[in-house]
Protein backbone atom coordinates (compact mmCIF):
# COMPACT_ATOMS: atom_id res chain seq x y z
CA UNK A 1 0.00 0.00 0.00
CA UNK A 2 3.05 2.31 0.17
CA UNK A 3 2.71 5.41 -1.94
CA UNK A 4 -1.07 5.59 -1.65
CA UNK A 5 -2.37 9.06 -0.85
CA UNK A 6 -4.90 9.49 1.96
CA UNK A 7 -6.78 12.76 2.51
CA UNK A 8 -7.97 13.26 6.09
CA UNK A 9 -10.78 15.79 6.54
CA UNK A 10 -11.10 16.29 10.30
CA UNK A 11 -11.58 19.50 12.30
CA UNK A 12 -10.08 18.21 15.56
CA UNK A 13 -6.39 19.18 15.36
CA UNK A 14 -5.24 16.47 17.77
CA UNK A 15 -7.11 13.66 16.01
CA UNK A 16 -6.02 14.98 12.61
CA UNK A 17 -2.39 15.04 13.64
CA UNK A 18 -2.45 11.63 15.31
CA UNK A 19 -4.09 10.01 12.30
CA UNK A 20 -1.69 11.67 9.89
CA UNK A 21 1.35 10.54 11.87
CA UNK A 22 0.00 7.02 12.25
CA UNK A 23 -0.78 6.58 8.55
CA UNK A 24 2.57 8.05 7.52
CA UNK A 25 4.30 5.46 9.70
CA UNK A 26 2.30 2.81 7.83
CA UNK A 27 3.74 4.02 4.51
CA UNK A 28 0.97 6.28 3.23
CA UNK A 29 1.32 9.80 1.89
CA UNK A 30 -1.09 11.98 3.82
CA UNK A 31 -2.87 15.27 3.16
CA UNK A 32 -4.94 16.94 5.88
CA UNK A 33 -7.81 19.42 5.83
CA UNK A 34 -9.82 20.93 8.66
CA UNK A 35 -13.02 21.54 6.67
CA UNK A 36 -14.65 21.24 3.25
CA UNK A 37 -13.08 24.39 1.83
CA UNK A 38 -9.57 23.22 2.75
CA UNK A 39 -10.35 19.79 1.28
CA UNK A 40 -11.44 21.40 -2.00
CA UNK A 41 -8.13 23.28 -2.23
CA UNK A 42 -6.20 20.05 -1.76
CA UNK A 43 -8.36 18.16 -4.27
CA UNK A 44 -7.61 20.83 -6.85
CA UNK A 45 -3.97 19.71 -6.86
CA UNK A 46 -3.99 16.14 -5.52
CA UNK A 47 -5.97 13.02 -6.49
CA UNK A 48 -6.09 10.96 -3.29
CA UNK A 49 -6.59 7.21 -3.33
CA UNK A 50 -8.97 7.41 -0.36
CA UNK A 51 -10.63 10.11 1.75
CA UNK A 52 -11.19 9.79 5.51
CA UNK A 53 -14.07 12.19 6.12
CA UNK A 54 -15.42 13.30 9.50
CA UNK A 55 -19.18 13.66 9.74
CA UNK A 56 -19.26 16.58 12.17
CA UNK A 57 -17.36 19.46 10.58
CA UNK A 58 -17.69 23.24 10.99
CA UNK A 59 -19.57 24.91 8.16
CA UNK A 60 -20.39 22.31 5.54
CA UNK A 61 -20.91 18.96 7.25
CA UNK A 62 -19.46 15.64 6.18
CA UNK A 63 -22.68 14.38 4.58
CA UNK A 64 -22.85 17.39 2.28
CA UNK A 65 -19.18 17.04 1.39
CA UNK A 66 -19.67 13.32 0.71
CA UNK A 67 -22.54 14.12 -1.65
CA UNK A 68 -20.41 16.63 -3.57
CA UNK A 69 -17.40 14.32 -3.79
CA UNK A 70 -19.46 11.40 -4.99
CA UNK A 71 -21.10 13.52 -7.68
CA UNK A 72 -17.70 14.28 -9.19
CA UNK A 73 -15.94 10.94 -8.91
CA UNK A 74 -15.62 7.51 -7.31
CA UNK A 75 -12.71 8.11 -4.90
CA UNK A 76 -13.34 5.77 -1.93
CA UNK A 77 -14.66 7.54 1.17
CA UNK A 78 -14.43 6.24 4.74
CA UNK A 79 -16.65 8.30 7.00
CA UNK A 80 -15.91 8.94 10.68
CA UNK A 81 -18.81 9.64 12.98
CA UNK A 82 -19.02 10.47 16.67
CA UNK A 83 -22.70 9.59 16.56
CA UNK A 84 -23.96 6.12 17.27
CA UNK A 85 -27.16 6.77 15.37
CA UNK A 86 -27.68 4.24 12.57
CA UNK A 87 -29.53 6.91 10.60
CA UNK A 88 -26.35 8.94 10.15
CA UNK A 89 -24.47 5.88 8.99
CA UNK A 90 -27.20 4.83 6.59
CA UNK A 91 -27.47 8.34 5.16
CA UNK A 92 -23.70 8.39 4.66
CA UNK A 93 -23.85 5.11 2.75
CA UNK A 94 -26.83 6.36 0.74
CA UNK A 95 -24.75 9.36 -0.30
CA UNK A 96 -21.93 7.12 -1.49
CA UNK A 97 -19.56 6.51 1.43
CA UNK A 98 -17.79 3.15 1.09
CA UNK A 99 -17.49 2.46 4.80
CA UNK A 100 -17.84 4.16 8.17
CA UNK A 101 -16.22 3.97 11.60
CA UNK A 102 -17.59 5.33 14.85
CA UNK A 103 -15.58 7.38 17.30
CA UNK A 104 -13.74 6.59 19.45
CA UNK A 105 -11.95 4.00 17.34
CA UNK A 106 -8.78 1.97 17.38
CA UNK A 107 -6.31 3.30 14.77
CA UNK A 108 -5.53 -0.29 13.84
CA UNK A 109 -9.16 -0.86 12.92
CA UNK A 110 -9.11 2.29 10.80
CA UNK A 111 -5.97 1.02 9.08
CA UNK A 112 -7.57 -2.37 8.42
CA UNK A 113 -10.62 -0.73 6.89
CA UNK A 114 -8.51 1.58 4.73
CA UNK A 115 -6.47 -1.33 3.43
CA UNK A 116 -9.59 -3.39 2.75
CA UNK A 117 -11.19 -0.55 0.77
CA UNK A 118 -8.03 0.02 -1.23
CA UNK A 119 -7.69 -3.67 -2.02
CA UNK A 120 -11.25 -3.75 -3.27
CA UNK A 121 -10.84 -0.63 -5.39
CA UNK A 122 -7.61 -1.59 -7.13
CA UNK A 123 -7.84 -3.06 -10.59
CA UNK A 124 -6.18 -6.45 -10.84
CA UNK A 125 -2.95 -6.54 -12.84
CA UNK A 126 -3.84 -8.94 -15.64
CA UNK A 127 -2.43 -9.49 -19.09
CA UNK A 128 -4.22 -7.93 -22.02
CA UNK A 129 -6.98 -10.15 -23.34
CA UNK A 130 -7.42 -12.00 -20.06
CA UNK A 131 -9.75 -9.60 -18.31
CA UNK A 132 -12.84 -11.09 -16.76
CA UNK A 133 -15.81 -9.53 -18.49
CA UNK A 134 -19.45 -10.42 -17.93
CA UNK A 135 -22.61 -9.26 -19.67
CA UNK A 136 -26.24 -9.21 -18.56
CA UNK A 137 -29.39 -7.33 -19.57
CA UNK A 138 -27.52 -4.91 -21.82
CA UNK A 139 -24.72 -4.23 -19.31
CA UNK A 140 -21.05 -5.18 -19.60
CA UNK A 141 -19.00 -5.54 -16.39
CA UNK A 142 -15.20 -5.60 -16.46
CA UNK A 143 -14.31 -7.19 -13.15
CA UNK A 144 -10.62 -6.32 -13.42
CA UNK A 145 -10.96 -2.74 -14.66
CA UNK A 146 -13.85 -2.35 -12.18
CA UNK A 147 -16.08 -0.70 -14.77
CA UNK A 148 -19.70 -1.07 -15.83
CA UNK A 149 -21.03 0.06 -19.19
CA UNK A 150 -24.23 -0.13 -21.17
CA UNK A 151 -24.00 -1.97 -24.49
CA UNK A 152 -23.77 1.42 -26.24
CA UNK A 153 -20.61 2.27 -24.25
CA UNK A 154 -22.29 4.59 -21.73
CA UNK A 155 -20.54 4.32 -18.38
CA UNK A 156 -22.53 3.45 -15.25
CA UNK A 157 -20.79 5.16 -12.30
CA UNK A 158 -20.69 2.96 -9.20
CA UNK A 159 -18.97 3.49 -5.88
CA UNK A 160 -16.36 0.97 -4.76
CA UNK A 161 -18.86 -0.68 -2.40
CA UNK A 162 -21.54 -0.87 -5.09
CA UNK A 163 -19.15 -2.42 -7.59
CA UNK A 164 -17.98 -5.00 -5.03
CA UNK A 165 -21.59 -6.00 -4.49
CA UNK A 166 -22.32 -6.24 -8.21
CA UNK A 167 -19.20 -8.37 -8.67
CA UNK A 168 -20.50 -10.78 -6.02
CA UNK A 169 -23.80 -11.04 -7.86
CA UNK A 170 -22.47 -11.55 -11.39
CA UNK A 171 -20.04 -14.20 -10.16
CA UNK A 172 -22.90 -16.05 -8.45
CA UNK A 173 -26.05 -15.43 -10.53
CA UNK A 174 -29.38 -17.07 -9.73
CA UNK A 175 -28.25 -18.04 -6.25
CA UNK A 176 -29.70 -16.78 -2.99
CA UNK A 177 -26.92 -14.92 -1.19
CA UNK A 178 -27.42 -14.09 2.47
CA UNK A 179 -26.67 -10.67 3.91
CA UNK A 180 -23.86 -12.16 5.99
CA UNK A 181 -22.27 -13.73 2.91
CA UNK A 182 -22.41 -10.45 0.99
CA UNK A 183 -21.03 -8.53 3.96
CA UNK A 184 -18.15 -10.97 4.35
CA UNK A 185 -17.29 -10.97 0.65
CA UNK A 186 -17.45 -7.19 0.27
CA UNK A 187 -16.00 -5.99 3.57
CA UNK A 188 -14.15 -9.00 4.94
CA UNK A 189 -12.78 -9.01 8.45
CA UNK A 190 -13.66 -5.37 9.02
CA UNK A 191 -17.37 -6.22 8.89
CA UNK A 192 -19.54 -6.09 11.98
CA UNK A 193 -21.54 -9.34 12.14
CA UNK A 194 -24.63 -7.31 13.16
CA UNK A 195 -24.22 -4.80 10.33
CA UNK A 196 -27.26 -4.60 8.08
CA UNK A 197 -26.13 -1.65 5.96
CA UNK A 198 -25.58 -4.12 3.11
CA UNK A 199 -29.29 -3.50 2.46
CA UNK A 200 -28.53 0.16 1.77
CA UNK A 201 -25.84 -0.71 -0.76
CA UNK A 202 -28.15 -3.21 -2.47
CA UNK A 203 -30.81 -0.52 -2.72
CA UNK A 204 -28.36 1.98 -4.23
CA UNK A 205 -27.06 -0.56 -6.74
CA UNK A 206 -30.55 -1.64 -7.74
CA UNK A 207 -31.61 1.98 -8.26
CA UNK A 208 -28.58 2.82 -10.41
CA UNK A 209 -29.12 -0.20 -12.66
CA UNK A 210 -32.78 0.68 -13.05
CA UNK A 211 -31.94 4.31 -13.93
CA UNK A 212 -29.29 3.21 -16.42
CA UNK A 213 -31.66 0.78 -18.14
CA UNK A 214 -35.35 1.31 -17.23
CA UNK A 215 -36.44 -1.40 -19.67
CA UNK A 216 -34.35 -4.11 -17.98
CA UNK A 217 -36.21 -6.56 -15.75
CA UNK A 218 -35.71 -6.46 -11.98
CA UNK A 219 -32.16 -7.73 -11.62
CA UNK A 220 -31.71 -7.88 -7.85
CA UNK A 221 -34.62 -9.47 -6.02
CA UNK A 222 -35.17 -9.75 -2.30
CA UNK A 223 -35.75 -13.25 -0.94
CA UNK A 224 -37.74 -13.11 2.26
CA UNK A 225 -35.77 -14.48 5.22
CA UNK A 226 -33.06 -15.47 2.77
CA UNK A 227 -31.18 -12.53 1.33
CA UNK A 228 -30.81 -11.45 -2.28
CA UNK A 229 -30.79 -13.13 -5.68
CA UNK A 230 -29.32 -11.79 -8.92
CA UNK A 231 -31.76 -12.75 -11.67
CA UNK A 232 -29.74 -11.56 -14.67
CA UNK A 233 -28.65 -13.97 -17.38
CA UNK A 234 -24.89 -13.60 -16.97
CA UNK A 235 -22.55 -14.54 -19.80
CA UNK A 236 -18.80 -14.33 -20.35
CA UNK A 237 -17.76 -11.69 -22.88
PDB file of C-alpha atoms in Angstrom:
ATOM      1  CA  UNK A   1       0.000   0.000   0.000  1.00  0.00           C
ATOM      2  CA  UNK A   2       3.049   2.305   0.174  1.00  0.00           C
ATOM      3  CA  UNK A   3       2.710   5.411  -1.942  1.00  0.00           C
ATOM      4  CA  UNK A   4      -1.070   5.588  -1.649  1.00  0.00           C
ATOM      5  CA  UNK A   5      -2.373   9.062  -0.847  1.00  0.00           C
ATOM      6  CA  UNK A   6      -4.905   9.492   1.958  1.00  0.00           C
ATOM      7  CA  UNK A   7      -6.783  12.756   2.509  1.00  0.00           C
ATOM      8  CA  UNK A   8      -7.965  13.258   6.091  1.00  0.00           C
ATOM      9  CA  UNK A   9     -10.782  15.788   6.545  1.00  0.00           C
ATOM     10  CA  UNK A  10     -11.098  16.287  10.299  1.00  0.00           C
ATOM     11  CA  UNK A  11     -11.576  19.502  12.295  1.00  0.00           C
ATOM     12  CA  UNK A  12     -10.077  18.215  15.556  1.00  0.00           C
ATOM     13  CA  UNK A  13      -6.394  19.176  15.357  1.00  0.00           C
ATOM     14  CA  UNK A  14      -5.237  16.472  17.770  1.00  0.00           C
ATOM     15  CA  UNK A  15      -7.113  13.658  16.008  1.00  0.00           C
ATOM     16  CA  UNK A  16      -6.025  14.976  12.612  1.00  0.00           C
ATOM     17  CA  UNK A  17      -2.387  15.041  13.644  1.00  0.00           C
ATOM     18  CA  UNK A  18      -2.455  11.635  15.313  1.00  0.00           C
ATOM     19  CA  UNK A  19      -4.088  10.007  12.295  1.00  0.00           C
ATOM     20  CA  UNK A  20      -1.690  11.666   9.889  1.00  0.00           C
ATOM     21  CA  UNK A  21       1.353  10.544  11.869  1.00  0.00           C
ATOM     22  CA  UNK A  22      -0.001   7.021  12.250  1.00  0.00           C
ATOM     23  CA  UNK A  23      -0.778   6.584   8.551  1.00  0.00           C
ATOM     24  CA  UNK A  24       2.569   8.047   7.524  1.00  0.00           C
ATOM     25  CA  UNK A  25       4.299   5.456   9.696  1.00  0.00           C
ATOM     26  CA  UNK A  26       2.299   2.806   7.825  1.00  0.00           C
ATOM     27  CA  UNK A  27       3.739   4.020   4.514  1.00  0.00           C
ATOM     28  CA  UNK A  28       0.970   6.281   3.228  1.00  0.00           C
ATOM     29  CA  UNK A  29       1.321   9.797   1.886  1.00  0.00           C
ATOM     30  CA  UNK A  30      -1.092  11.984   3.824  1.00  0.00           C
ATOM     31  CA  UNK A  31      -2.874  15.267   3.161  1.00  0.00           C
ATOM     32  CA  UNK A  32      -4.940  16.943   5.884  1.00  0.00           C
ATOM     33  CA  UNK A  33      -7.810  19.416   5.831  1.00  0.00           C
ATOM     34  CA  UNK A  34      -9.824  20.934   8.656  1.00  0.00           C
ATOM     35  CA  UNK A  35     -13.018  21.540   6.665  1.00  0.00           C
ATOM     36  CA  UNK A  36     -14.650  21.244   3.253  1.00  0.00           C
ATOM     37  CA  UNK A  37     -13.082  24.385   1.829  1.00  0.00           C
ATOM     38  CA  UNK A  38      -9.572  23.217   2.746  1.00  0.00           C
ATOM     39  CA  UNK A  39     -10.351  19.791   1.277  1.00  0.00           C
ATOM     40  CA  UNK A  40     -11.436  21.397  -2.005  1.00  0.00           C
ATOM     41  CA  UNK A  41      -8.129  23.279  -2.233  1.00  0.00           C
ATOM     42  CA  UNK A  42      -6.198  20.046  -1.759  1.00  0.00           C
ATOM     43  CA  UNK A  43      -8.357  18.162  -4.266  1.00  0.00           C
ATOM     44  CA  UNK A  44      -7.610  20.833  -6.852  1.00  0.00           C
ATOM     45  CA  UNK A  45      -3.966  19.711  -6.862  1.00  0.00           C
ATOM     46  CA  UNK A  46      -3.994  16.137  -5.523  1.00  0.00           C
ATOM     47  CA  UNK A  47      -5.971  13.022  -6.491  1.00  0.00           C
ATOM     48  CA  UNK A  48      -6.089  10.959  -3.288  1.00  0.00           C
ATOM     49  CA  UNK A  49      -6.594   7.207  -3.327  1.00  0.00           C
ATOM     50  CA  UNK A  50      -8.965   7.409  -0.363  1.00  0.00           C
ATOM     51  CA  UNK A  51     -10.627  10.108   1.751  1.00  0.00           C
ATOM     52  CA  UNK A  52     -11.191   9.793   5.511  1.00  0.00           C
ATOM     53  CA  UNK A  53     -14.072  12.190   6.122  1.00  0.00           C
ATOM     54  CA  UNK A  54     -15.421  13.295   9.502  1.00  0.00           C
ATOM     55  CA  UNK A  55     -19.181  13.656   9.738  1.00  0.00           C
ATOM     56  CA  UNK A  56     -19.260  16.584  12.171  1.00  0.00           C
ATOM     57  CA  UNK A  57     -17.361  19.464  10.585  1.00  0.00           C
ATOM     58  CA  UNK A  58     -17.689  23.240  10.987  1.00  0.00           C
ATOM     59  CA  UNK A  59     -19.569  24.912   8.163  1.00  0.00           C
ATOM     60  CA  UNK A  60     -20.389  22.312   5.539  1.00  0.00           C
ATOM     61  CA  UNK A  61     -20.906  18.958   7.249  1.00  0.00           C
ATOM     62  CA  UNK A  62     -19.464  15.636   6.175  1.00  0.00           C
ATOM     63  CA  UNK A  63     -22.679  14.383   4.578  1.00  0.00           C
ATOM     64  CA  UNK A  64     -22.853  17.394   2.282  1.00  0.00           C
ATOM     65  CA  UNK A  65     -19.182  17.044   1.386  1.00  0.00           C
ATOM     66  CA  UNK A  66     -19.674  13.321   0.714  1.00  0.00           C
ATOM     67  CA  UNK A  67     -22.545  14.124  -1.647  1.00  0.00           C
ATOM     68  CA  UNK A  68     -20.406  16.632  -3.572  1.00  0.00           C
ATOM     69  CA  UNK A  69     -17.402  14.316  -3.788  1.00  0.00           C
ATOM     70  CA  UNK A  70     -19.461  11.400  -4.988  1.00  0.00           C
ATOM     71  CA  UNK A  71     -21.097  13.517  -7.684  1.00  0.00           C
ATOM     72  CA  UNK A  72     -17.705  14.279  -9.193  1.00  0.00           C
ATOM     73  CA  UNK A  73     -15.943  10.941  -8.905  1.00  0.00           C
ATOM     74  CA  UNK A  74     -15.617   7.510  -7.306  1.00  0.00           C
ATOM     75  CA  UNK A  75     -12.708   8.106  -4.905  1.00  0.00           C
ATOM     76  CA  UNK A  76     -13.337   5.772  -1.933  1.00  0.00           C
ATOM     77  CA  UNK A  77     -14.661   7.538   1.169  1.00  0.00           C
ATOM     78  CA  UNK A  78     -14.426   6.243   4.736  1.00  0.00           C
ATOM     79  CA  UNK A  79     -16.652   8.303   7.004  1.00  0.00           C
ATOM     80  CA  UNK A  80     -15.913   8.938  10.676  1.00  0.00           C
ATOM     81  CA  UNK A  81     -18.813   9.642  12.982  1.00  0.00           C
ATOM     82  CA  UNK A  82     -19.025  10.468  16.671  1.00  0.00           C
ATOM     83  CA  UNK A  83     -22.697   9.592  16.562  1.00  0.00           C
ATOM     84  CA  UNK A  84     -23.957   6.117  17.267  1.00  0.00           C
ATOM     85  CA  UNK A  85     -27.157   6.771  15.370  1.00  0.00           C
ATOM     86  CA  UNK A  86     -27.683   4.236  12.572  1.00  0.00           C
ATOM     87  CA  UNK A  87     -29.535   6.909  10.605  1.00  0.00           C
ATOM     88  CA  UNK A  88     -26.346   8.937  10.150  1.00  0.00           C
ATOM     89  CA  UNK A  89     -24.469   5.877   8.992  1.00  0.00           C
ATOM     90  CA  UNK A  90     -27.202   4.829   6.592  1.00  0.00           C
ATOM     91  CA  UNK A  91     -27.472   8.340   5.156  1.00  0.00           C
ATOM     92  CA  UNK A  92     -23.701   8.389   4.662  1.00  0.00           C
ATOM     93  CA  UNK A  93     -23.853   5.115   2.753  1.00  0.00           C
ATOM     94  CA  UNK A  94     -26.826   6.359   0.744  1.00  0.00           C
ATOM     95  CA  UNK A  95     -24.750   9.362  -0.303  1.00  0.00           C
ATOM     96  CA  UNK A  96     -21.935   7.121  -1.486  1.00  0.00           C
ATOM     97  CA  UNK A  97     -19.557   6.514   1.430  1.00  0.00           C
ATOM     98  CA  UNK A  98     -17.794   3.154   1.089  1.00  0.00           C
ATOM     99  CA  UNK A  99     -17.490   2.459   4.803  1.00  0.00           C
ATOM    100  CA  UNK A 100     -17.844   4.155   8.174  1.00  0.00           C
ATOM    101  CA  UNK A 101     -16.222   3.971  11.597  1.00  0.00           C
ATOM    102  CA  UNK A 102     -17.595   5.330  14.850  1.00  0.00           C
ATOM    103  CA  UNK A 103     -15.580   7.384  17.301  1.00  0.00           C
ATOM    104  CA  UNK A 104     -13.745   6.589  19.448  1.00  0.00           C
ATOM    105  CA  UNK A 105     -11.948   4.004  17.339  1.00  0.00           C
ATOM    106  CA  UNK A 106      -8.777   1.965  17.380  1.00  0.00           C
ATOM    107  CA  UNK A 107      -6.311   3.300  14.766  1.00  0.00           C
ATOM    108  CA  UNK A 108      -5.528  -0.290  13.835  1.00  0.00           C
ATOM    109  CA  UNK A 109      -9.158  -0.861  12.920  1.00  0.00           C
ATOM    110  CA  UNK A 110      -9.110   2.290  10.797  1.00  0.00           C
ATOM    111  CA  UNK A 111      -5.968   1.018   9.084  1.00  0.00           C
ATOM    112  CA  UNK A 112      -7.574  -2.374   8.415  1.00  0.00           C
ATOM    113  CA  UNK A 113     -10.624  -0.728   6.892  1.00  0.00           C
ATOM    114  CA  UNK A 114      -8.512   1.584   4.726  1.00  0.00           C
ATOM    115  CA  UNK A 115      -6.470  -1.330   3.434  1.00  0.00           C
ATOM    116  CA  UNK A 116      -9.587  -3.388   2.754  1.00  0.00           C
ATOM    117  CA  UNK A 117     -11.192  -0.548   0.769  1.00  0.00           C
ATOM    118  CA  UNK A 118      -8.028   0.024  -1.234  1.00  0.00           C
ATOM    119  CA  UNK A 119      -7.689  -3.673  -2.021  1.00  0.00           C
ATOM    120  CA  UNK A 120     -11.247  -3.750  -3.269  1.00  0.00           C
ATOM    121  CA  UNK A 121     -10.842  -0.628  -5.386  1.00  0.00           C
ATOM    122  CA  UNK A 122      -7.613  -1.593  -7.128  1.00  0.00           C
ATOM    123  CA  UNK A 123      -7.842  -3.062 -10.594  1.00  0.00           C
ATOM    124  CA  UNK A 124      -6.180  -6.451 -10.836  1.00  0.00           C
ATOM    125  CA  UNK A 125      -2.955  -6.545 -12.844  1.00  0.00           C
ATOM    126  CA  UNK A 126      -3.843  -8.940 -15.641  1.00  0.00           C
ATOM    127  CA  UNK A 127      -2.431  -9.490 -19.092  1.00  0.00           C
ATOM    128  CA  UNK A 128      -4.215  -7.928 -22.023  1.00  0.00           C
ATOM    129  CA  UNK A 129      -6.979 -10.153 -23.337  1.00  0.00           C
ATOM    130  CA  UNK A 130      -7.417 -11.997 -20.062  1.00  0.00           C
ATOM    131  CA  UNK A 131      -9.755  -9.595 -18.315  1.00  0.00           C
ATOM    132  CA  UNK A 132     -12.842 -11.094 -16.757  1.00  0.00           C
ATOM    133  CA  UNK A 133     -15.813  -9.531 -18.490  1.00  0.00           C
ATOM    134  CA  UNK A 134     -19.448 -10.419 -17.929  1.00  0.00           C
ATOM    135  CA  UNK A 135     -22.613  -9.255 -19.667  1.00  0.00           C
ATOM    136  CA  UNK A 136     -26.238  -9.214 -18.555  1.00  0.00           C
ATOM    137  CA  UNK A 137     -29.390  -7.327 -19.567  1.00  0.00           C
ATOM    138  CA  UNK A 138     -27.521  -4.913 -21.817  1.00  0.00           C
ATOM    139  CA  UNK A 139     -24.716  -4.227 -19.314  1.00  0.00           C
ATOM    140  CA  UNK A 140     -21.045  -5.175 -19.596  1.00  0.00           C
ATOM    141  CA  UNK A 141     -19.002  -5.543 -16.392  1.00  0.00           C
ATOM    142  CA  UNK A 142     -15.201  -5.602 -16.460  1.00  0.00           C
ATOM    143  CA  UNK A 143     -14.310  -7.195 -13.147  1.00  0.00           C
ATOM    144  CA  UNK A 144     -10.622  -6.318 -13.422  1.00  0.00           C
ATOM    145  CA  UNK A 145     -10.958  -2.743 -14.657  1.00  0.00           C
ATOM    146  CA  UNK A 146     -13.851  -2.354 -12.184  1.00  0.00           C
ATOM    147  CA  UNK A 147     -16.076  -0.704 -14.769  1.00  0.00           C
ATOM    148  CA  UNK A 148     -19.699  -1.073 -15.832  1.00  0.00           C
ATOM    149  CA  UNK A 149     -21.032   0.062 -19.189  1.00  0.00           C
ATOM    150  CA  UNK A 150     -24.226  -0.132 -21.172  1.00  0.00           C
ATOM    151  CA  UNK A 151     -23.996  -1.965 -24.487  1.00  0.00           C
ATOM    152  CA  UNK A 152     -23.767   1.420 -26.235  1.00  0.00           C
ATOM    153  CA  UNK A 153     -20.613   2.270 -24.255  1.00  0.00           C
ATOM    154  CA  UNK A 154     -22.287   4.586 -21.730  1.00  0.00           C
ATOM    155  CA  UNK A 155     -20.541   4.321 -18.375  1.00  0.00           C
ATOM    156  CA  UNK A 156     -22.531   3.454 -15.252  1.00  0.00           C
ATOM    157  CA  UNK A 157     -20.791   5.157 -12.295  1.00  0.00           C
ATOM    158  CA  UNK A 158     -20.688   2.959  -9.200  1.00  0.00           C
ATOM    159  CA  UNK A 159     -18.967   3.486  -5.875  1.00  0.00           C
ATOM    160  CA  UNK A 160     -16.364   0.972  -4.762  1.00  0.00           C
ATOM    161  CA  UNK A 161     -18.862  -0.676  -2.398  1.00  0.00           C
ATOM    162  CA  UNK A 162     -21.542  -0.873  -5.091  1.00  0.00           C
ATOM    163  CA  UNK A 163     -19.150  -2.421  -7.589  1.00  0.00           C
ATOM    164  CA  UNK A 164     -17.979  -4.996  -5.034  1.00  0.00           C
ATOM    165  CA  UNK A 165     -21.587  -6.004  -4.489  1.00  0.00           C
ATOM    166  CA  UNK A 166     -22.321  -6.243  -8.210  1.00  0.00           C
ATOM    167  CA  UNK A 167     -19.198  -8.371  -8.672  1.00  0.00           C
ATOM    168  CA  UNK A 168     -20.505 -10.780  -6.022  1.00  0.00           C
ATOM    169  CA  UNK A 169     -23.802 -11.037  -7.861  1.00  0.00           C
ATOM    170  CA  UNK A 170     -22.467 -11.546 -11.393  1.00  0.00           C
ATOM    171  CA  UNK A 171     -20.041 -14.195 -10.164  1.00  0.00           C
ATOM    172  CA  UNK A 172     -22.904 -16.046  -8.453  1.00  0.00           C
ATOM    173  CA  UNK A 173     -26.050 -15.430 -10.525  1.00  0.00           C
ATOM    174  CA  UNK A 174     -29.378 -17.067  -9.730  1.00  0.00           C
ATOM    175  CA  UNK A 175     -28.247 -18.045  -6.248  1.00  0.00           C
ATOM    176  CA  UNK A 176     -29.703 -16.776  -2.991  1.00  0.00           C
ATOM    177  CA  UNK A 177     -26.924 -14.917  -1.189  1.00  0.00           C
ATOM    178  CA  UNK A 178     -27.417 -14.091   2.468  1.00  0.00           C
ATOM    179  CA  UNK A 179     -26.672 -10.675   3.914  1.00  0.00           C
ATOM    180  CA  UNK A 180     -23.858 -12.156   5.993  1.00  0.00           C
ATOM    181  CA  UNK A 181     -22.274 -13.727   2.906  1.00  0.00           C
ATOM    182  CA  UNK A 182     -22.411 -10.451   0.990  1.00  0.00           C
ATOM    183  CA  UNK A 183     -21.034  -8.529   3.960  1.00  0.00           C
ATOM    184  CA  UNK A 184     -18.153 -10.970   4.348  1.00  0.00           C
ATOM    185  CA  UNK A 185     -17.289 -10.975   0.646  1.00  0.00           C
ATOM    186  CA  UNK A 186     -17.449  -7.189   0.265  1.00  0.00           C
ATOM    187  CA  UNK A 187     -15.999  -5.995   3.569  1.00  0.00           C
ATOM    188  CA  UNK A 188     -14.152  -9.005   4.936  1.00  0.00           C
ATOM    189  CA  UNK A 189     -12.777  -9.008   8.446  1.00  0.00           C
ATOM    190  CA  UNK A 190     -13.662  -5.369   9.017  1.00  0.00           C
ATOM    191  CA  UNK A 191     -17.370  -6.220   8.886  1.00  0.00           C
ATOM    192  CA  UNK A 192     -19.540  -6.093  11.979  1.00  0.00           C
ATOM    193  CA  UNK A 193     -21.544  -9.342  12.145  1.00  0.00           C
ATOM    194  CA  UNK A 194     -24.625  -7.313  13.163  1.00  0.00           C
ATOM    195  CA  UNK A 195     -24.220  -4.797  10.330  1.00  0.00           C
ATOM    196  CA  UNK A 196     -27.258  -4.601   8.080  1.00  0.00           C
ATOM    197  CA  UNK A 197     -26.126  -1.655   5.958  1.00  0.00           C
ATOM    198  CA  UNK A 198     -25.580  -4.124   3.112  1.00  0.00           C
ATOM    199  CA  UNK A 199     -29.287  -3.496   2.456  1.00  0.00           C
ATOM    200  CA  UNK A 200     -28.531   0.160   1.773  1.00  0.00           C
ATOM    201  CA  UNK A 201     -25.836  -0.714  -0.755  1.00  0.00           C
ATOM    202  CA  UNK A 202     -28.148  -3.215  -2.473  1.00  0.00           C
ATOM    203  CA  UNK A 203     -30.810  -0.518  -2.718  1.00  0.00           C
ATOM    204  CA  UNK A 204     -28.361   1.980  -4.232  1.00  0.00           C
ATOM    205  CA  UNK A 205     -27.060  -0.556  -6.741  1.00  0.00           C
ATOM    206  CA  UNK A 206     -30.550  -1.635  -7.742  1.00  0.00           C
ATOM    207  CA  UNK A 207     -31.614   1.975  -8.263  1.00  0.00           C
ATOM    208  CA  UNK A 208     -28.585   2.819 -10.413  1.00  0.00           C
ATOM    209  CA  UNK A 209     -29.118  -0.204 -12.655  1.00  0.00           C
ATOM    210  CA  UNK A 210     -32.779   0.685 -13.049  1.00  0.00           C
ATOM    211  CA  UNK A 211     -31.941   4.306 -13.925  1.00  0.00           C
ATOM    212  CA  UNK A 212     -29.288   3.205 -16.423  1.00  0.00           C
ATOM    213  CA  UNK A 213     -31.664   0.776 -18.144  1.00  0.00           C
ATOM    214  CA  UNK A 214     -35.348   1.310 -17.234  1.00  0.00           C
ATOM    215  CA  UNK A 215     -36.440  -1.402 -19.669  1.00  0.00           C
ATOM    216  CA  UNK A 216     -34.352  -4.105 -17.975  1.00  0.00           C
ATOM    217  CA  UNK A 217     -36.213  -6.563 -15.754  1.00  0.00           C
ATOM    218  CA  UNK A 218     -35.707  -6.464 -11.984  1.00  0.00           C
ATOM    219  CA  UNK A 219     -32.156  -7.733 -11.620  1.00  0.00           C
ATOM    220  CA  UNK A 220     -31.706  -7.882  -7.845  1.00  0.00           C
ATOM    221  CA  UNK A 221     -34.618  -9.467  -6.023  1.00  0.00           C
ATOM    222  CA  UNK A 222     -35.165  -9.753  -2.297  1.00  0.00           C
ATOM    223  CA  UNK A 223     -35.753 -13.255  -0.941  1.00  0.00           C
ATOM    224  CA  UNK A 224     -37.744 -13.108   2.262  1.00  0.00           C
ATOM    225  CA  UNK A 225     -35.769 -14.482   5.219  1.00  0.00           C
ATOM    226  CA  UNK A 226     -33.058 -15.469   2.769  1.00  0.00           C
ATOM    227  CA  UNK A 227     -31.176 -12.535   1.329  1.00  0.00           C
ATOM    228  CA  UNK A 228     -30.807 -11.450  -2.280  1.00  0.00           C
ATOM    229  CA  UNK A 229     -30.785 -13.128  -5.682  1.00  0.00           C
ATOM    230  CA  UNK A 230     -29.320 -11.788  -8.918  1.00  0.00           C
ATOM    231  CA  UNK A 231     -31.763 -12.751 -11.665  1.00  0.00           C
ATOM    232  CA  UNK A 232     -29.735 -11.558 -14.666  1.00  0.00           C
ATOM    233  CA  UNK A 233     -28.654 -13.974 -17.376  1.00  0.00           C
ATOM    234  CA  UNK A 234     -24.885 -13.601 -16.966  1.00  0.00           C
ATOM    235  CA  UNK A 235     -22.548 -14.541 -19.797  1.00  0.00           C
ATOM    236  CA  UNK A 236     -18.802 -14.326 -20.354  1.00  0.00           C
ATOM    237  CA  UNK A 237     -17.759 -11.693 -22.883  1.00  0.00           C
TER     238      UNK A 237
END
